[in-house]
């Protein structure tokens, strides 16, 4: 996890522009480099490093003697770099996994490069010999990337939008800073002036398609067919493989553990594999919640079962409320459910950074979207419509849960790893018949639970624990975090303000006081950039005005049972 930043064709002095690069310093607390491009005085790279692999030669932009005309700035982890080296006979000059991008590009161009990378990535690749700039981002946008391209060819690229919004240029940049689309690469011509012109934007991978890099995966061909035993076995094999490949790190590994199904499965498989490869330190797991909240109690049970070194962070009301503005600034969104769920994750990440030496943090993001874990899936009119909704949610992850997971951890210099979003695991799960993937017997994620039922990885009551909304799972039995937030915000936003919300904010107008409160804070930091969020996250097939599962009829919190 790092912070990348680059400019091409800047009219302003680069020493002034580079102040913008410091806006993402939190992403790489270990080192910083600012480097001009030879022959192009108005082009430069900025890089903030979190050293997870190759402590000696891991600085960027990466340049190697074999390809003196290539410059690479990337944020991510490429899990199959050793397999690709073996398959194509690449001669690496560093231990940095991202070096493989240079070799793949030299061998087969940008299309093959993007398609053959098994991992999470956002990168800027400059080829001065052919006068090309390439941008690319992984399938689900696990690693963030923003860009601004003006009509006169000035290009700015950054891990977070906050590194671009204050750039100086002769024309306005305001409306043009936008997220780079996941699963795409862009080709741009580099002119002698340092300015660029976009040539094409190409989608190189869809979540349903089996990725090209399967050809050099550690797990070979799986048994075909959709009989239940075969499917369950394949799910276990691929999920374990997804966790195993993510063990690549020279820094300590930890795991977020809410006590829900997803994070518990990740933690259990992770600890099992760490033992198998003789990692000689205990796995630290981390939970956050108010005193005696459902998540804390469930996480405690899981940690005891798997034998992790467990840490609990007690959330107090005042701390949670005080964090709201910092969280919105970090997230760069005003989406209601994203902000609610981010507060706990932001505070637990803060604790991990201050109190422990864990840096590489595993988490359960992506499972709800992939395995139909949201409670509203019970209301799907048909298995086919549920399958379509699952794909829609996966395509939009970069706007919601993946954004939350990246920003809340990156704000504290941690690197997130999300095995549920493994390319091969997701493409296999999405290839299963729609009927197999829907909730059954009133239980969401039925197939995933069933696949691990006989594994003894988790206690039965955790494996079959119903879905908790994150903001509710961290609540105390006496009063939910949801209710506490509502009470506080009710005093901050006047009824009259809400009545006129649509006049003040015509795009995505706030419908509740909570939504209005978040929007005010967002506009304070990112005025006029409401289009970064195309729409609010809301459940489908139900008449909902609030995204919380708590408002749906099917939902019963532990406190109500």
Coordinates of C-alpha atoms in Angstrom, one line a residue:
X1 CA 0.0 0.0 0.0
X2 CA 1.5 3.2 -1.2
X3 CA 0.6 6.7 -2.5
X4 CA 1.3 7.4 -6.1
X5 CA 1.1 10.8 -7.8
X6 CA 2.2 12.0 -11.3
X7 CA 1.9 15.1 -13.5
X8 CA 2.3 15.4 -17.2
X9 CA 2.4 18.8 -19.0
X10 CA 2.2 21.1 -15.9
X11 CA 2.2 24.8 -16.7
X12 CA 3.0 25.7 -13.1
X13 CA 6.3 25.3 -11.3
X14 CA 6.6 21.6 -10.1
X15 CA 8.0 22.6 -6.8
X16 CA 4.7 24.3 -6.1
X17 CA 2.6 21.5 -7.5
X18 CA 4.4 18.9 -5.4
X19 CA 2.7 20.3 -2.3
X20 CA -0.4 18.5 -3.6
X21 CA 1.5 15.2 -3.5
X22 CA 1.9 15.7 0.3
X23 CA -1.9 15.4 0.7
X24 CA -1.5 11.6 0.5
X25 CA 1.6 11.2 2.7
X26 CA -0.4 9.0 5.1
X27 CA -0.5 6.2 2.5
X28 CA 3.3 5.8 2.7
X29 CA 4.9 6.8 6.0
X30 CA 8.2 5.1 5.4
X31 CA 9.7 7.2 2.6
X32 CA 9.0 9.8 0.0
X33 CA 10.5 10.5 -3.4
X34 CA 9.8 13.3 -6.0
X35 CA 11.4 12.7 -9.4
X36 CA 11.4 14.7 -12.6
X37 CA 11.3 12.9 -16.0
X38 CA 14.4 13.3 -18.1
X39 CA 13.8 15.4 -21.1
X40 CA 10.3 16.5 -19.9
X41 CA 10.8 19.3 -17.4
X42 CA 7.1 19.6 -16.8
X43 CA 6.5 15.9 -16.0
X44 CA 7.2 14.3 -12.6
X45 CA 6.4 11.5 -10.3
X46 CA 5.7 11.6 -6.5
X47 CA 5.7 8.5 -4.4
X48 CA 4.9 7.8 -0.7
X49 CA 6.2 4.4 0.4
X50 CA 4.9 1.8 2.9
X51 CA 7.7 -0.8 2.8
X52 CA 6.1 -4.2 2.7
X53 CA 8.4 -6.0 0.2
X54 CA 12.0 -5.4 -0.8
X55 CA 13.2 -2.9 1.9
X56 CA 16.3 -2.1 -0.2
X57 CA 15.2 -1.6 -3.8
X58 CA 11.5 -0.8 -3.3
X59 CA 11.5 2.9 -4.0
X60 CA 9.6 4.3 -6.9
X61 CA 9.3 5.2 -9.7
X62 CA 10.8 1.8 -10.5
X63 CA 13.4 1.9 -13.2
X64 CA 15.7 -1.0 -14.3
X65 CA 18.8 -1.0 -16.4
X66 CA 17.2 -3.4 -19.0
X67 CA 14.5 -0.9 -19.8
X68 CA 15.9 2.6 -19.2
X69 CA 13.0 4.2 -21.1
X70 CA 10.3 2.8 -18.7
X71 CA 9.1 4.5 -15.6
X72 CA 6.6 2.8 -13.3
X73 CA 4.7 4.2 -10.3
X74 CA 2.3 1.6 -8.8
X75 CA 0.3 0.9 -5.7
X76 CA -0.6 -2.7 -5.1
X77 CA 0.6 -6.3 -4.8
X78 CA 1.1 -8.7 -7.7
X79 CA 0.7 -12.1 -6.2
X80 CA 1.8 -14.1 -9.3
X81 CA 5.1 -12.3 -10.1
X82 CA 7.1 -15.4 -9.4
X83 CA 4.9 -17.7 -11.5
X84 CA 5.1 -15.2 -14.4
X85 CA 8.9 -15.0 -14.0
X86 CA 9.0 -18.8 -14.3
X87 CA 6.6 -19.0 -17.2
X88 CA 8.3 -16.3 -19.3
X89 CA 11.9 -16.4 -18.1
X90 CA 12.0 -12.8 -16.8
X91 CA 15.3 -11.6 -15.3
X92 CA 14.3 -9.5 -12.3
X93 CA 16.7 -7.0 -10.9
X94 CA 14.8 -6.3 -7.6
X95 CA 12.6 -8.2 -5.2
X96 CA 9.7 -5.8 -5.9
X97 CA 6.6 -7.7 -7.1
X98 CA 5.6 -4.7 -9.4
X99 CA 8.8 -5.1 -11.5
X100 CA 6.9 -7.7 -13.4
X101 CA 4.8 -5.0 -15.0
X102 CA 7.9 -3.7 -16.8
X103 CA 8.8 -7.1 -18.1
X104 CA 5.2 -8.0 -19.2
X105 CA 4.8 -4.7 -21.0
X106 CA 8.1 -5.2 -22.8
X107 CA 7.1 -8.7 -23.8
X108 CA 3.5 -8.2 -24.9
X109 CA 2.2 -4.6 -24.5
X110 CA -0.3 -3.1 -22.1
X111 CA -3.3 -5.4 -22.9
X112 CA -1.4 -8.5 -21.9
X113 CA 0.2 -6.7 -18.9
X114 CA -3.1 -5.7 -17.3
X115 CA -4.7 -9.1 -18.0
X116 CA -2.0 -11.3 -16.7
X117 CA -1.6 -9.5 -13.3
X118 CA -3.1 -11.5 -10.4
X119 CA -3.4 -9.0 -7.7
X120 CA -4.6 -5.5 -6.7
X121 CA -3.0 -2.5 -8.5
X122 CA -3.3 1.0 -9.7
X123 CA -0.3 2.1 -11.9
X124 CA 1.1 4.8 -14.1
X125 CA 3.6 3.5 -16.7
X126 CA 5.6 5.9 -18.8
X127 CA 7.3 4.7 -22.0
X128 CA 9.6 7.6 -23.1
X129 CA 10.9 5.7 -26.1
X130 CA 7.4 5.3 -27.7
X131 CA 6.0 8.5 -26.1
X132 CA 3.2 6.7 -24.3
X133 CA 1.6 7.0 -20.8
X134 CA -0.5 4.1 -19.5
X135 CA -2.9 4.1 -16.6
X136 CA -4.5 0.9 -15.2
X137 CA -6.6 -0.3 -12.2
X138 CA -7.5 -3.8 -10.9
X139 CA -10.9 -5.4 -11.6
X140 CA -12.6 -4.3 -8.4
X141 CA -10.7 -1.1 -7.8
X142 CA -9.2 -2.4 -4.5
X143 CA -6.4 0.0 -5.0
X144 CA -7.7 3.6 -5.7
X145 CA -6.8 5.9 -8.6
X146 CA -8.0 9.3 -9.6
X147 CA -7.2 11.4 -12.6
X148 CA -7.7 14.9 -14.1
X149 CA -7.2 15.6 -17.8
X150 CA -7.7 19.1 -19.1
X151 CA -8.7 20.1 -22.6
X152 CA -5.2 21.3 -23.3
X153 CA -3.6 18.0 -22.3
X154 CA -2.5 18.5 -18.7
X155 CA -2.7 15.2 -16.8
X156 CA -2.7 14.6 -13.1
X157 CA -3.0 11.2 -11.5
X158 CA -3.2 10.3 -7.8
X159 CA -4.2 7.5 -5.4
X160 CA -6.7 9.9 -3.8
X161 CA -8.6 12.9 -5.2
X162 CA -7.3 15.2 -2.4
X163 CA -3.9 15.1 -4.2
X164 CA -5.3 16.6 -7.3
X165 CA -8.0 19.2 -6.3
X166 CA -5.5 21.9 -5.4
X167 CA -3.3 21.6 -8.5
X168 CA -2.6 24.9 -10.3
X169 CA -3.4 25.2 -14.0
X170 CA -4.4 27.9 -16.4
X171 CA -7.9 26.4 -16.8
X172 CA -10.2 25.1 -14.1
X173 CA -9.8 21.6 -12.8
X174 CA -12.8 21.6 -10.6
X175 CA -15.2 19.3 -12.4
X176 CA -12.7 17.1 -14.0
X177 CA -11.1 15.2 -11.1
X178 CA -12.7 11.7 -11.4
X179 CA -12.1 8.1 -10.3
X180 CA -10.4 5.9 -12.8
X181 CA -12.6 3.0 -13.7
X182 CA -11.7 -0.4 -12.2
X183 CA -10.9 -3.2 -14.7
X184 CA -9.7 -0.6 -17.3
X185 CA -6.5 0.7 -18.8
X186 CA -6.0 3.9 -20.7
X187 CA -3.5 4.7 -23.4
X188 CA -2.3 8.3 -23.8
X189 CA 0.1 9.9 -26.3
X190 CA 2.9 11.9 -24.7
X191 CA 3.7 15.0 -26.8
X192 CA 7.1 16.7 -26.9
X193 CA 5.6 19.5 -24.8
X194 CA 4.9 17.0 -22.0
X195 CA 1.1 17.3 -22.6
X196 CA -0.9 14.2 -23.3
X197 CA -3.8 13.1 -25.5
X198 CA -6.1 10.2 -24.6
X199 CA -6.0 7.5 -27.3
X200 CA -8.3 4.8 -25.8
X201 CA -9.9 3.5 -22.6
X202 CA -10.2 -0.3 -22.6
X203 CA -12.0 -2.7 -20.3
X204 CA -9.5 -5.6 -19.9
X205 CA -11.5 -7.7 -17.4
X206 CA -15.0 -8.3 -16.2
X207 CA -15.7 -9.9 -12.9
X208 CA -17.6 -12.9 -14.5
X209 CA -14.7 -13.8 -16.9
X210 CA -12.1 -16.3 -15.8
X211 CA -8.9 -14.2 -15.7
X212 CA -6.1 -15.0 -18.2
X213 CA -3.6 -15.4 -15.4
X214 CA -5.3 -18.7 -14.3
X215 CA -2.9 -20.4 -16.8
X216 CA -0.1 -19.8 -14.3
X217 CA -2.0 -20.2 -11.0
X218 CA -0.8 -22.4 -8.2
X219 CA -4.1 -24.3 -8.2
X220 CA -4.5 -26.2 -11.5
X221 CA -7.8 -27.1 -13.2
X222 CA -10.6 -27.8 -10.9
X223 CA -13.3 -30.5 -11.2
X224 CA -16.1 -29.3 -13.4
X225 CA -19.9 -29.8 -12.8
X226 CA -22.4 -28.3 -10.5
X227 CA -23.1 -31.1 -8.1
X228 CA -23.1 -29.8 -4.6
X229 CA -20.1 -31.7 -3.2
X230 CA -17.9 -30.6 -6.1
X231 CA -19.0 -27.0 -5.8
X232 CA -18.4 -26.9 -2.0
X233 CA -14.9 -28.4 -2.5
X234 CA -14.0 -26.0 -5.2
X235 CA -15.1 -23.0 -3.1
X236 CA -12.9 -24.2 -0.2
X237 CA -9.9 -24.8 -2.5
X238 CA -10.1 -21.4 -4.2
X239 CA -10.8 -19.5 -1.1
X240 CA -7.8 -21.1 0.7
X241 CA -5.7 -20.3 -2.4
X242 CA -6.9 -16.7 -2.3
X243 CA -5.7 -16.3 1.3
X244 CA -2.4 -18.2 0.7
X245 CA -1.2 -16.0 -2.1
X246 CA -1.9 -12.9 0.0
X247 CA 0.6 -14.0 2.7
X248 CA 3.4 -12.3 0.6
X249 CA 4.8 -9.8 3.0
X250 CA 8.0 -8.7 4.9
X251 CA 5.9 -7.0 7.6
X252 CA 3.7 -8.4 10.3
X253 CA 0.3 -9.7 9.2
X254 CA -2.9 -9.0 11.2
X255 CA -6.7 -9.5 10.6
X256 CA -9.8 -7.4 11.3
X257 CA -12.3 -9.6 13.1
X258 CA -15.9 -8.5 13.5
X259 CA -17.2 -11.9 14.5
X260 CA -19.4 -12.1 11.4
X261 CA -19.0 -14.9 8.9
X262 CA -16.7 -13.1 6.4
X263 CA -14.0 -11.8 8.7
X264 CA -14.1 -15.0 10.8
X265 CA -13.6 -17.2 7.7
X266 CA -10.7 -15.0 6.6
X267 CA -9.1 -15.1 10.1
X268 CA -9.5 -18.9 10.5
X269 CA -8.1 -19.8 7.1
X270 CA -5.3 -17.2 7.5
X271 CA -4.2 -18.6 10.9
X272 CA -4.3 -22.2 9.6
X273 CA -2.0 -21.2 6.6
X274 CA 0.4 -19.2 8.7
X275 CA 1.0 -22.2 10.9
X276 CA 1.5 -24.4 7.8
X277 CA 4.3 -22.1 6.4
X278 CA 5.8 -21.7 9.9
X279 CA 5.3 -17.9 10.3
X280 CA 6.8 -17.5 13.8
X281 CA 4.6 -14.9 15.4
X282 CA 1.0 -15.1 16.5
X283 CA -1.8 -13.7 14.4
X284 CA -3.2 -10.5 15.9
X285 CA -6.9 -10.1 15.4
X286 CA -8.8 -6.8 16.0
X287 CA -12.4 -6.1 16.9
X288 CA -14.1 -2.8 17.7
X289 CA -17.4 -2.2 19.4
X290 CA -19.2 -0.6 22.3
X291 CA -19.1 -2.5 25.6
X292 CA -20.7 -6.0 25.2
X293 CA -21.7 -5.3 21.6
X294 CA -22.7 -8.3 19.4
X295 CA -19.5 -8.0 17.3
X296 CA -17.2 -7.9 20.3
X297 CA -18.8 -11.0 21.9
X298 CA -18.8 -13.0 18.6
X299 CA -15.2 -11.9 17.7
X300 CA -14.1 -13.1 21.2
X301 CA -15.6 -16.5 20.5
X302 CA -13.9 -16.8 17.1
X303 CA -10.5 -15.7 18.5
X304 CA -10.7 -18.3 21.3
X305 CA -11.6 -21.0 18.8
X306 CA -8.8 -20.3 16.3
X307 CA -6.2 -19.2 18.9
X308 CA -5.3 -15.7 17.8
X309 CA -3.8 -12.9 19.9
X310 CA -7.0 -10.9 20.1
X311 CA -7.3 -7.1 20.7
X312 CA -10.5 -5.3 21.5
X313 CA -11.1 -1.6 20.9
X314 CA -13.9 -0.2 23.0
X315 CA -15.7 2.5 21.0
X316 CA -17.1 5.3 23.1
X317 CA -19.8 7.6 21.8
X318 CA -17.8 10.8 22.0
X319 CA -14.8 9.4 20.1
X320 CA -17.1 8.0 17.4
X321 CA -18.8 11.4 16.8
X322 CA -15.6 13.3 16.9
X323 CA -14.2 11.1 14.2
X324 CA -16.9 11.9 11.7
X325 CA -15.2 14.8 10.0
X326 CA -11.8 13.1 9.8
X327 CA -13.5 10.1 8.3
X328 CA -15.4 12.0 5.6
X329 CA -12.2 13.8 4.7
X330 CA -10.4 10.5 4.3
X331 CA -13.2 8.8 2.4
X332 CA -13.9 11.6 -0.1
X333 CA -17.6 10.6 -0.1
X334 CA -20.9 11.6 1.5
X335 CA -22.6 8.2 1.2
X336 CA -24.5 7.4 4.3
X337 CA -23.8 3.7 4.9
X338 CA -20.2 4.1 3.9
X339 CA -19.6 6.8 6.5
X340 CA -21.4 4.9 9.2
X341 CA -19.5 1.8 8.7
X342 CA -16.2 3.6 8.3
X343 CA -16.1 5.1 11.8
X344 CA -15.4 1.9 13.5
X345 CA -12.9 0.7 10.9
X346 CA -11.1 4.1 11.0
X347 CA -10.7 3.9 14.8
X348 CA -9.6 0.3 14.9
X349 CA -7.0 1.1 12.2
X350 CA -5.8 4.0 14.3
X351 CA -5.4 1.6 17.2
X352 CA -3.5 -1.0 15.1
X353 CA -1.0 1.7 13.9
X354 CA -0.4 3.2 17.4
X355 CA -0.4 0.1 19.6
X356 CA 0.9 -2.8 17.5
X357 CA 3.4 -3.7 14.8
X358 CA 0.9 -5.3 12.4
X359 CA 0.9 -3.5 9.0
X360 CA -0.6 -6.0 6.5
X361 CA -4.2 -6.3 7.4
X362 CA -6.6 -9.0 6.1
X363 CA -10.3 -8.2 6.0
X364 CA -13.6 -9.7 4.7
X365 CA -14.7 -7.1 2.1
X366 CA -16.4 -8.2 -1.0
X367 CA -18.2 -11.3 0.4
X368 CA -21.6 -9.6 0.9
X369 CA -21.6 -8.5 -2.8
X370 CA -20.3 -11.8 -4.2
X371 CA -22.2 -14.3 -2.0
X372 CA -25.5 -12.3 -1.7
X373 CA -25.0 -11.5 1.9
X374 CA -27.2 -8.4 2.2
X375 CA -30.5 -8.9 3.9
X376 CA -32.5 -7.4 1.0
X377 CA -31.4 -10.4 -1.2
X378 CA -34.2 -12.3 0.6
X379 CA -36.6 -10.1 -1.3
X380 CA -35.1 -10.8 -4.8
X381 CA -37.9 -11.6 -7.3
X382 CA -35.9 -14.4 -8.9
X383 CA -32.5 -16.1 -8.7
X384 CA -31.6 -14.4 -12.0
X385 CA -32.3 -10.9 -10.7
X386 CA -30.4 -11.7 -7.5
X387 CA -27.4 -12.7 -9.7
X388 CA -27.6 -9.5 -11.7
X389 CA -27.7 -7.4 -8.5
X390 CA -24.7 -9.3 -7.1
X391 CA -22.7 -8.3 -10.3
X392 CA -23.9 -4.7 -10.1
X393 CA -22.7 -4.5 -6.5
X394 CA -19.3 -5.9 -7.4
X395 CA -18.9 -3.4 -10.2
X396 CA -19.7 -0.5 -7.8
X397 CA -17.6 -1.7 -4.9
X398 CA -15.0 1.0 -5.7
X399 CA -17.6 3.6 -4.7
X400 CA -18.6 2.0 -1.4
X401 CA -17.1 -0.9 0.6
X402 CA -13.8 -1.1 -1.2
X403 CA -13.4 2.7 -0.9
X404 CA -14.2 2.5 2.8
X405 CA -11.8 -0.4 3.4
X406 CA -8.9 1.3 1.6
X407 CA -9.3 4.8 3.0
X408 CA -9.9 3.9 6.6
X409 CA -6.7 1.7 6.7
X410 CA -4.6 3.9 4.4
X411 CA -5.3 6.9 6.6
X412 CA -3.1 5.1 9.2
X413 CA -0.5 3.7 6.9
X414 CA -1.8 0.1 6.9
X415 CA -2.1 -2.2 3.8
X416 CA -5.4 -4.0 3.3
X417 CA -5.8 -7.5 1.8
X418 CA -9.2 -8.8 0.7
X419 CA -9.2 -12.5 -0.3
X420 CA -12.9 -12.6 -1.1
X421 CA -12.1 -10.4 -4.1
X422 CA -9.6 -12.8 -5.6
X423 CA -10.1 -12.8 -9.4
X424 CA -10.3 -16.6 -9.7
X425 CA -12.5 -17.1 -6.6
X426 CA -15.0 -14.5 -7.7
X427 CA -15.2 -15.6 -11.3
X428 CA -15.8 -19.2 -10.2
X429 CA -18.5 -18.2 -7.7
X430 CA -20.3 -16.1 -10.3
X431 CA -20.2 -19.0 -12.8
X432 CA -22.3 -21.1 -10.5
X433 CA -26.1 -21.5 -11.4
X434 CA -28.1 -18.5 -10.0
X435 CA -30.3 -20.9 -8.0
X436 CA -27.3 -22.2 -6.0
X437 CA -26.3 -18.7 -4.9
X438 CA -29.5 -17.3 -3.4
X439 CA -30.4 -17.2 0.3
X440 CA -32.0 -20.5 1.5
X441 CA -34.1 -21.4 4.6
X442 CA -34.1 -17.7 5.5
X443 CA -30.3 -17.6 5.7
X444 CA -28.1 -15.4 3.4
X445 CA -24.8 -16.7 2.0
X446 CA -26.2 -20.2 2.4
X447 CA -23.8 -21.8 -0.1
X448 CA -20.7 -20.2 1.4
X449 CA -21.7 -21.3 4.9
X450 CA -22.5 -24.8 3.7
X451 CA -19.1 -25.1 2.0
X452 CA -17.3 -24.7 5.3
X453 CA -19.7 -26.6 7.5
X454 CA -17.6 -29.7 8.0
X455 CA -14.2 -27.9 8.1
X456 CA -14.2 -27.2 11.9
X457 CA -12.6 -23.8 11.1
X458 CA -15.3 -22.0 13.0
X459 CA -17.9 -22.6 15.8
X460 CA -21.3 -23.5 14.3
X461 CA -23.0 -20.5 15.9
X462 CA -20.5 -18.2 14.1
X463 CA -20.7 -20.0 10.8
X464 CA -24.5 -19.6 10.8
X465 CA -24.6 -16.2 12.5
X466 CA -27.1 -13.9 10.7
X467 CA -25.9 -10.7 9.0
X468 CA -25.3 -7.7 11.2
X469 CA -25.1 -4.2 9.7
X470 CA -21.6 -3.1 10.7
X471 CA -22.8 0.1 12.4
X472 CA -25.3 -2.1 14.4
X473 CA -22.9 -4.9 15.2
X474 CA -20.6 -2.5 17.0
X475 CA -23.5 -1.2 19.1
X476 CA -24.1 -1.9 22.7
X477 CA -27.2 -3.9 23.7
X478 CA -28.7 -0.8 25.4
X479 CA -28.5 1.5 22.5
X480 CA -27.4 1.0 18.9
X481 CA -24.7 3.1 17.3
X482 CA -27.3 3.9 14.6
X483 CA -29.6 5.5 17.3
X484 CA -26.8 7.4 19.0
X485 CA -25.8 8.9 15.6
X486 CA -29.4 9.9 14.9
X487 CA -29.8 11.6 18.3
X488 CA -26.6 13.6 17.9
X489 CA -27.3 14.7 14.3
X490 CA -30.9 15.6 15.1
X491 CA -29.5 18.4 17.3
X492 CA -27.0 19.6 14.6
X493 CA -29.4 20.0 11.7
X494 CA -32.4 22.3 11.8
X495 CA -35.7 21.1 10.2
X496 CA -35.8 24.1 7.9
X497 CA -32.3 23.3 6.5
X498 CA -33.5 19.8 5.6
X499 CA -36.7 21.2 3.9
X500 CA -34.5 23.3 1.6
X501 CA -31.9 20.6 1.0
X502 CA -32.9 20.0 -2.6
X503 CA -32.3 23.7 -3.4
X504 CA -28.9 23.8 -1.8
X505 CA -27.8 20.3 -3.1
X506 CA -29.8 19.6 -6.3
X507 CA -27.6 16.5 -7.1
X508 CA -28.2 13.6 -4.8
X509 CA -30.2 15.8 -2.4
X510 CA -30.1 14.7 1.2
X511 CA -33.4 13.2 2.4
X512 CA -32.6 12.8 6.1
X513 CA -30.8 15.0 8.7
X514 CA -28.0 12.4 8.9
X515 CA -27.5 12.6 5.1
X516 CA -27.6 16.4 5.3
X517 CA -25.0 16.5 8.1
X518 CA -22.5 14.4 6.1
X519 CA -23.1 16.4 2.9
X520 CA -22.3 19.6 4.7
X521 CA -18.9 18.2 5.9
X522 CA -18.1 16.8 2.4
X523 CA -18.8 20.1 0.7
X524 CA -16.6 21.9 3.2
X525 CA -13.6 19.9 2.0
X526 CA -14.7 19.0 -1.5
X527 CA -17.0 21.7 -2.7
X528 CA -18.7 21.2 -6.0
X529 CA -17.5 17.6 -6.4
X530 CA -20.7 15.8 -5.5
X531 CA -20.6 13.8 -8.8
X532 CA -17.9 11.6 -7.3
X533 CA -20.8 9.7 -5.8
X534 CA -23.2 8.8 -8.6
X535 CA -25.9 7.6 -6.2
X536 CA -26.4 6.6 -2.6
X537 CA -26.0 3.0 -1.6
X538 CA -29.5 1.7 -0.9
X539 CA -31.1 -1.8 -0.7
X540 CA -33.3 -2.9 -3.7
X541 CA -36.7 -4.5 -3.9
X542 CA -37.9 -2.8 -0.7
X543 CA -39.2 0.7 -0.1
X544 CA -36.2 2.0 1.8
X545 CA -35.2 5.6 2.7
X546 CA -32.3 4.5 4.9
X547 CA -29.5 2.0 3.9
X548 CA -29.3 0.3 7.3
X549 CA -30.4 -3.4 7.5
X550 CA -31.9 -2.4 10.8
X551 CA -34.8 -0.7 8.9
X552 CA -35.7 -3.8 6.9
X553 CA -38.4 -6.2 8.2
X554 CA -36.3 -9.3 7.8
X555 CA -33.6 -7.9 10.1
X556 CA -33.5 -8.6 13.8
X557 CA -30.6 -7.5 15.9
X558 CA -29.2 -9.5 18.7
X559 CA -30.8 -7.1 21.1
X560 CA -34.3 -7.8 19.7
X561 CA -34.0 -11.6 19.9

